[in-house]
CSV table of N, CA and C in Angstrom, one decimal:
chain,number,residue,atom,x,y,z
A,1,UNK,N,0.8,-1.2,0.0
A,1,UNK,CA,0.0,0.0,0.0
A,1,UNK,C,0.9,1.2,0.0
A,2,UNK,N,0.6,2.1,-0.9
A,2,UNK,CA,1.3,3.4,-0.9
A,2,UNK,C,1.0,4.2,0.3
A,3,UNK,N,1.9,5.1,0.7
A,3,UNK,CA,1.7,5.9,1.9
A,3,UNK,C,0.5,6.8,1.7
A,4,UNK,N,0.3,7.4,0.5
A,4,UNK,CA,-0.9,8.3,0.4
A,4,UNK,C,-2.2,7.5,0.5
A,5,UNK,N,-2.2,6.2,0.1
A,5,UNK,CA,-3.4,5.4,0.2
A,5,UNK,C,-3.7,5.2,1.7
A,6,UNK,N,-2.7,4.9,2.5
A,6,UNK,CA,-2.8,4.7,3.9
A,6,UNK,C,-3.3,6.0,4.6
A,7,UNK,N,-2.7,7.1,4.2
A,7,UNK,CA,-3.2,8.4,4.7
A,7,UNK,C,-4.6,8.7,4.4
A,8,UNK,N,-5.0,8.4,3.1
A,8,UNK,CA,-6.3,8.7,2.7
A,8,UNK,C,-7.3,7.8,3.4
A,9,UNK,N,-7.0,6.5,3.6
A,9,UNK,CA,-7.8,5.6,4.3
A,9,UNK,C,-8.0,6.1,5.8
A,10,UNK,N,-6.9,6.5,6.4
A,10,UNK,CA,-7.0,6.9,7.8
A,10,UNK,C,-7.8,8.2,7.9
A,11,UNK,N,-7.6,9.2,7.0
A,11,UNK,CA,-8.3,10.4,7.1
A,11,UNK,C,-9.8,10.1,6.9
A,12,UNK,N,-10.2,9.3,5.9
A,12,UNK,CA,-11.6,9.0,5.7
A,12,UNK,C,-12.2,8.3,6.9
A,13,UNK,N,-11.5,7.3,7.5
A,13,UNK,CA,-12.0,6.6,8.6
A,13,UNK,C,-12.2,7.5,9.8
A,14,UNK,N,-11.2,8.3,10.1
A,14,UNK,CA,-11.3,9.2,11.3
A,14,UNK,C,-12.4,10.3,11.1
A,15,UNK,N,-12.5,10.8,9.9
A,15,UNK,CA,-13.5,11.8,9.6
A,15,UNK,C,-14.9,11.2,9.7
A,16,UNK,N,-15.0,10.0,9.1
A,16,UNK,CA,-16.3,9.3,9.1
A,16,UNK,C,-16.8,9.0,10.5
A,17,UNK,N,-15.9,8.5,11.4
A,17,UNK,CA,-16.3,8.3,12.7
A,17,UNK,C,-16.7,9.5,13.5
A,18,UNK,N,-16.0,10.6,13.2
A,18,UNK,CA,-16.3,11.9,13.8
A,18,UNK,C,-17.7,12.4,13.4
A,19,UNK,N,-18.2,12.0,12.3
A,19,UNK,CA,-19.5,12.4,11.9
A,19,UNK,C,-20.5,11.9,12.9
A,20,UNK,N,-20.2,10.8,13.5
A,20,UNK,CA,-21.2,10.2,14.5
A,20,UNK,C,-20.9,10.6,15.9
A,21,UNK,N,-19.7,10.9,16.2
A,21,UNK,CA,-19.3,11.3,17.6
A,21,UNK,C,-19.7,12.8,17.8
A,22,UNK,N,-19.4,13.6,16.8
A,22,UNK,CA,-19.6,15.1,16.9
A,22,UNK,C,-20.3,15.6,15.7
A,23,UNK,N,-21.6,15.3,15.5
A,23,UNK,CA,-22.3,15.6,14.2
A,23,UNK,C,-22.6,17.1,14.0
A,24,UNK,N,-22.7,17.8,15.1
A,24,UNK,CA,-23.2,19.2,14.9
A,24,UNK,C,-22.3,20.1,14.0
A,25,UNK,N,-21.0,20.0,14.0
A,25,UNK,CA,-20.2,20.8,13.1
A,25,UNK,C,-20.5,20.4,11.6
A,26,UNK,N,-20.7,19.1,11.4
A,26,UNK,CA,-21.0,18.7,10.0
A,26,UNK,C,-22.4,19.1,9.6
A,27,UNK,N,-23.4,19.0,10.5
A,27,UNK,CA,-24.7,19.5,10.2
A,27,UNK,C,-24.7,20.9,9.8
A,28,UNK,N,-23.8,21.7,10.4
A,28,UNK,CA,-23.9,23.2,10.0
A,28,UNK,C,-23.4,23.5,8.6
A,29,UNK,N,-22.7,22.6,8.0
A,29,UNK,CA,-22.2,22.9,6.6
A,29,UNK,C,-23.1,22.2,5.5
A,30,UNK,N,-24.2,21.6,5.9
A,30,UNK,CA,-25.1,21.0,4.9
A,30,UNK,C,-26.0,22.2,4.4
A,31,UNK,N,-25.9,22.4,3.1
A,31,UNK,CA,-26.8,23.4,2.5
A,31,UNK,C,-28.3,23.2,2.9
A,32,UNK,N,-29.0,24.2,3.3
A,32,UNK,CA,-30.4,24.0,3.7
A,32,UNK,C,-31.3,23.3,2.7
A,33,UNK,N,-31.0,23.6,1.4
A,33,UNK,CA,-31.9,23.1,0.4
A,33,UNK,C,-31.8,21.5,0.3
A,34,UNK,N,-30.9,20.9,0.9
A,34,UNK,CA,-30.8,19.5,0.9
A,34,UNK,C,-31.7,18.8,2.0
A,35,UNK,N,-32.3,19.6,2.8
A,35,UNK,CA,-33.2,19.0,3.8
A,35,UNK,C,-32.5,18.7,5.1
A,36,UNK,N,-32.9,17.6,5.8
A,36,UNK,CA,-32.4,17.3,7.1
A,36,UNK,C,-30.9,17.1,7.2
A,37,UNK,N,-30.2,18.0,7.8
A,37,UNK,CA,-28.8,18.0,7.9
A,37,UNK,C,-28.2,16.8,8.6
A,38,UNK,N,-28.9,16.3,9.6
A,38,UNK,CA,-28.4,15.1,10.3
A,38,UNK,C,-28.3,13.9,9.4
A,39,UNK,N,-29.4,13.8,8.6
A,39,UNK,CA,-29.4,12.6,7.6
A,39,UNK,C,-28.1,12.7,6.7
A,40,UNK,N,-27.8,13.9,6.2
A,40,UNK,CA,-26.6,14.0,5.3
A,40,UNK,C,-25.3,13.8,6.1
A,41,UNK,N,-25.3,14.3,7.3
A,41,UNK,CA,-24.1,14.1,8.2
A,41,UNK,C,-23.8,12.6,8.4
A,42,UNK,N,-24.8,11.9,8.7
A,42,UNK,CA,-24.7,10.4,8.9
A,42,UNK,C,-24.4,9.7,7.6
A,43,UNK,N,-25.1,10.1,6.6
A,43,UNK,CA,-24.9,9.4,5.3
A,43,UNK,C,-23.5,9.6,4.8
A,44,UNK,N,-22.9,10.9,4.9
A,44,UNK,CA,-21.6,11.1,4.5
A,44,UNK,C,-20.6,10.4,5.4
A,45,UNK,N,-20.9,10.3,6.7
A,45,UNK,CA,-20.0,9.5,7.6
A,45,UNK,C,-20.0,8.1,7.2
A,46,UNK,N,-21.1,7.5,6.8
A,46,UNK,CA,-21.1,6.1,6.4
A,46,UNK,C,-20.3,6.0,5.1
A,47,UNK,N,-20.4,6.9,4.2
A,47,UNK,CA,-19.7,6.9,2.9
A,47,UNK,C,-18.2,7.0,3.2
A,48,UNK,N,-17.8,7.8,4.1
A,48,UNK,CA,-16.4,8.0,4.4
A,48,UNK,C,-15.8,6.7,5.0
A,49,UNK,N,-16.5,6.1,6.0
A,49,UNK,CA,-16.0,4.9,6.6
A,49,UNK,C,-16.0,3.8,5.6
A,50,UNK,N,-17.0,3.7,4.7
A,50,UNK,CA,-17.0,2.7,3.7
A,50,UNK,C,-15.8,2.8,2.7
A,51,UNK,N,-15.6,4.1,2.3
A,51,UNK,CA,-14.4,4.3,1.4
A,51,UNK,C,-13.1,4.0,2.1
A,52,UNK,N,-13.0,4.3,3.4
A,52,UNK,CA,-11.8,4.0,4.1
A,52,UNK,C,-11.6,2.5,4.1
A,53,UNK,N,-12.6,1.7,4.4
A,53,UNK,CA,-12.5,0.2,4.4
A,53,UNK,C,-12.2,-0.3,3.0
A,54,UNK,N,-12.8,0.2,2.0
A,54,UNK,CA,-12.5,-0.2,0.6
A,54,UNK,C,-11.0,0.0,0.2
A,55,UNK,N,-10.5,1.2,0.7
A,55,UNK,CA,-9.1,1.5,0.4
A,55,UNK,C,-8.1,0.6,1.1
A,56,UNK,N,-8.5,0.2,2.3
A,56,UNK,CA,-7.6,-0.6,3.1
A,56,UNK,C,-7.4,-2.0,2.6
A,57,UNK,N,-8.3,-2.5,1.8
A,57,UNK,CA,-8.3,-3.9,1.4
A,57,UNK,C,-7.8,-3.9,-0.1
A,58,UNK,N,-6.7,-4.6,-0.4
A,58,UNK,CA,-6.2,-4.6,-1.7
A,58,UNK,C,-7.2,-5.0,-2.8
A,59,UNK,N,-8.0,-6.0,-2.5
A,59,UNK,CA,-9.0,-6.5,-3.5
A,59,UNK,C,-10.0,-5.4,-3.9
A,60,UNK,N,-10.3,-4.5,-3.0
A,60,UNK,CA,-11.3,-3.4,-3.2
A,60,UNK,C,-10.7,-2.0,-3.4
A,61,UNK,N,-9.4,-2.0,-3.4
A,61,UNK,CA,-8.7,-0.6,-3.4
A,61,UNK,C,-9.1,0.2,-4.7
A,62,UNK,N,-9.2,-0.4,-5.8
A,62,UNK,CA,-9.6,0.3,-7.0
A,62,UNK,C,-10.9,1.0,-6.9
A,63,UNK,N,-11.9,0.2,-6.5
A,63,UNK,CA,-13.3,0.7,-6.2
A,63,UNK,C,-13.2,1.8,-5.1
A,64,UNK,N,-12.5,1.5,-4.1
A,64,UNK,CA,-12.4,2.5,-3.0
A,64,UNK,C,-11.8,3.8,-3.4
A,65,UNK,N,-10.8,3.7,-4.2
A,65,UNK,CA,-10.1,5.0,-4.7
A,65,UNK,C,-11.1,5.8,-5.6
A,66,UNK,N,-11.8,5.1,-6.5
A,66,UNK,CA,-12.7,5.8,-7.3
A,66,UNK,C,-13.9,6.4,-6.5
A,67,UNK,N,-14.4,5.6,-5.6
A,67,UNK,CA,-15.5,6.0,-4.7
A,67,UNK,C,-15.0,7.2,-3.8
A,68,UNK,N,-13.8,7.2,-3.4
A,68,UNK,CA,-13.3,8.3,-2.5
A,68,UNK,C,-13.1,9.5,-3.4
A,69,UNK,N,-12.7,9.4,-4.6
A,69,UNK,CA,-12.5,10.6,-5.5
A,69,UNK,C,-13.9,11.2,-5.7
A,70,UNK,N,-14.9,10.3,-6.0
A,70,UNK,CA,-16.2,10.8,-6.2
A,70,UNK,C,-16.8,11.5,-5.0
A,71,UNK,N,-16.5,10.9,-3.8
A,71,UNK,CA,-17.0,11.5,-2.6
A,71,UNK,C,-16.4,12.9,-2.3
A,72,UNK,N,-15.1,13.0,-2.6
A,72,UNK,CA,-14.4,14.3,-2.4
A,72,UNK,C,-15.0,15.4,-3.4
A,73,UNK,N,-15.3,15.0,-4.6
A,73,UNK,CA,-15.9,15.9,-5.5
A,73,UNK,C,-17.3,16.2,-5.0
A,74,UNK,N,-18.0,15.2,-4.5
A,74,UNK,CA,-19.4,15.4,-4.1
A,74,UNK,C,-19.6,16.3,-2.9
A,75,UNK,N,-18.6,16.3,-2.0
A,75,UNK,CA,-18.8,17.2,-0.8
A,75,UNK,C,-18.3,18.6,-1.0
A,76,UNK,N,-17.7,18.8,-2.2
A,76,UNK,CA,-17.1,20.2,-2.5
A,76,UNK,C,-18.2,21.3,-2.4
A,77,UNK,N,-19.4,21.0,-2.8
A,77,UNK,CA,-20.4,22.1,-2.7
A,77,UNK,C,-20.7,22.5,-1.2
A,78,UNK,N,-20.5,21.6,-0.3
A,78,UNK,CA,-20.7,22.0,1.1
A,78,UNK,C,-19.5,22.9,1.6
A,79,UNK,N,-18.3,22.7,1.0
A,79,UNK,CA,-17.2,23.6,1.3
A,79,UNK,C,-17.5,25.0,0.7
A,80,UNK,N,-18.1,25.1,-0.4
A,80,UNK,CA,-18.4,26.4,-1.0
A,80,UNK,C,-19.5,27.0,-0.2
A,81,UNK,N,-20.5,26.2,0.2
A,81,UNK,CA,-21.6,26.8,1.0
A,81,UNK,C,-21.0,27.3,2.3
A,82,UNK,N,-20.0,26.7,2.9
A,82,UNK,CA,-19.4,27.2,4.1
A,82,UNK,C,-18.8,28.6,3.9
A,83,UNK,N,-18.1,28.8,2.8
A,83,UNK,CA,-17.5,30.1,2.5
A,83,UNK,C,-18.6,31.1,2.4
A,84,UNK,N,-19.7,30.8,1.7
A,84,UNK,CA,-20.8,31.8,1.5
A,84,UNK,C,-21.5,32.1,2.9
A,85,UNK,N,-21.7,31.0,3.7
A,85,UNK,CA,-22.3,31.1,5.0
A,85,UNK,C,-21.5,32.0,5.9
A,86,UNK,N,-20.2,32.0,5.8
A,86,UNK,CA,-19.4,32.7,6.7
A,86,UNK,C,-18.7,34.0,6.1
A,87,UNK,N,-19.3,34.4,5.0
A,87,UNK,CA,-18.7,35.5,4.2
A,87,UNK,C,-18.5,36.8,5.1
A,88,UNK,N,-19.4,37.1,6.0
A,88,UNK,CA,-19.3,38.3,6.8
A,88,UNK,C,-18.5,38.1,8.1
A,89,UNK,N,-17.8,36.9,8.3
A,89,UNK,CA,-17.0,36.6,9.4
A,89,UNK,C,-15.6,36.4,8.9
A,90,UNK,N,-14.7,37.4,8.9
A,90,UNK,CA,-13.4,37.3,8.2
A,90,UNK,C,-12.6,36.1,8.6
A,91,UNK,N,-12.5,35.7,9.9
A,91,UNK,CA,-11.7,34.6,10.3
A,91,UNK,C,-12.3,33.3,9.7
A,92,UNK,N,-13.6,33.1,10.0
A,92,UNK,CA,-14.3,31.9,9.5
A,92,UNK,C,-14.2,31.8,8.0
A,93,UNK,N,-14.4,32.9,7.3
A,93,UNK,CA,-14.3,32.9,5.8
A,93,UNK,C,-12.9,32.5,5.4
A,94,UNK,N,-11.9,33.0,6.0
A,94,UNK,CA,-10.5,32.7,5.6
A,94,UNK,C,-10.3,31.2,5.7
A,95,UNK,N,-10.7,30.6,6.8
A,95,UNK,CA,-10.5,29.2,7.1
A,95,UNK,C,-11.3,28.4,6.0
A,96,UNK,N,-12.5,28.8,5.7
A,96,UNK,CA,-13.3,28.1,4.7
A,96,UNK,C,-12.7,28.2,3.3
A,97,UNK,N,-12.2,29.3,3.0
A,97,UNK,CA,-11.6,29.5,1.7
A,97,UNK,C,-10.3,28.7,1.6
A,98,UNK,N,-9.5,28.7,2.7
A,98,UNK,CA,-8.3,27.9,2.7
A,98,UNK,C,-8.5,26.4,2.5
A,99,UNK,N,-9.7,25.9,2.9
A,99,UNK,CA,-10.0,24.5,2.8
A,99,UNK,C,-10.3,24.1,1.3
A,100,UNK,N,-10.8,25.0,0.5
A,100,UNK,CA,-11.2,24.7,-0.8
A,100,UNK,C,-10.1,24.0,-1.6
A,101,UNK,N,-8.9,24.5,-1.7
A,101,UNK,CA,-7.8,23.8,-2.5
A,101,UNK,C,-7.4,22.5,-1.9
A,102,UNK,N,-7.7,22.2,-0.7
A,102,UNK,CA,-7.3,20.9,-0.1
A,102,UNK,C,-8.0,19.8,-0.8
A,103,UNK,N,-9.2,20.0,-1.4
A,103,UNK,CA,-9.8,18.9,-2.1
A,103,UNK,C,-9.0,18.4,-3.3
A,104,UNK,N,-8.1,19.2,-3.8
A,104,UNK,CA,-7.3,18.7,-5.0
A,104,UNK,C,-6.4,17.6,-4.6
A,105,UNK,N,-5.6,17.7,-3.5
A,105,UNK,CA,-4.8,16.5,-3.1
A,105,UNK,C,-5.6,15.3,-2.6
A,106,UNK,N,-6.7,15.6,-2.1
A,106,UNK,CA,-7.6,14.5,-1.6
A,106,UNK,C,-8.1,13.7,-2.8
A,107,UNK,N,-8.5,14.4,-3.8
A,107,UNK,CA,-8.9,13.7,-5.1
A,107,UNK,C,-7.8,13.0,-5.7
A,108,UNK,N,-6.6,13.6,-5.7
A,108,UNK,CA,-5.4,13.0,-6.3
A,108,UNK,C,-5.0,11.8,-5.6
A,109,UNK,N,-5.0,11.8,-4.2
A,109,UNK,CA,-4.7,10.6,-3.5
A,109,UNK,C,-5.7,9.5,-3.7
A,110,UNK,N,-6.9,9.8,-3.9
A,110,UNK,CA,-7.9,8.8,-4.1
A,110,UNK,C,-7.7,8.2,-5.5
A,111,UNK,N,-7.5,9.0,-6.5
A,111,UNK,CA,-7.3,8.4,-7.8
A,111,UNK,C,-6.0,7.6,-7.8
A,112,UNK,N,-5.0,8.1,-7.2
A,112,UNK,CA,-3.7,7.4,-7.1
A,112,UNK,C,-3.9,6.0,-6.4
A,113,UNK,N,-4.8,5.9,-5.4
A,113,UNK,CA,-5.0,4.6,-4.8
A,113,UNK,C,-5.7,3.7,-5.7
A,114,UNK,N,-6.6,4.2,-6.6
A,114,UNK,CA,-7.4,3.4,-7.5
A,114,UNK,C,-6.5,2.8,-8.6
A,115,UNK,N,-5.4,3.5,-8.8
A,115,UNK,CA,-4.5,3.0,-9.9
A,115,UNK,C,-3.2,2.3,-9.3
A,116,UNK,N,-3.2,2.1,-8.0
A,116,UNK,CA,-2.1,1.5,-7.4
A,116,UNK,C,-2.0,0.0,-7.8
A,117,UNK,N,-0.7,-0.4,-8.0
A,117,UNK,CA,-0.4,-1.8,-8.5
A,117,UNK,C,-0.5,-2.8,-7.4
């Protein structure tokens, strides 16, 4: 297993579990038009834990990498929503904006895992 695959699996696993232990911060970044935020918090937590498990097993790593890349792209609108939501709060806005480019290496690590030999 490449180091970035292990990192990605660990990040997804930890983040996914955190969705269940401390759901409120995740609820707050769900765009209102999606409906019940807790549903989306738990659903994304399940998706993250599932992707983590798929990445950890060599036989499912390709699927896990592609699923992880899709998940990283899929949650990007929540990151944009967070920027808009905190636009009038300079510190929170700066943090939210700083998070946006972090999706690029996460997608890269996911795709890299999917193509791992």
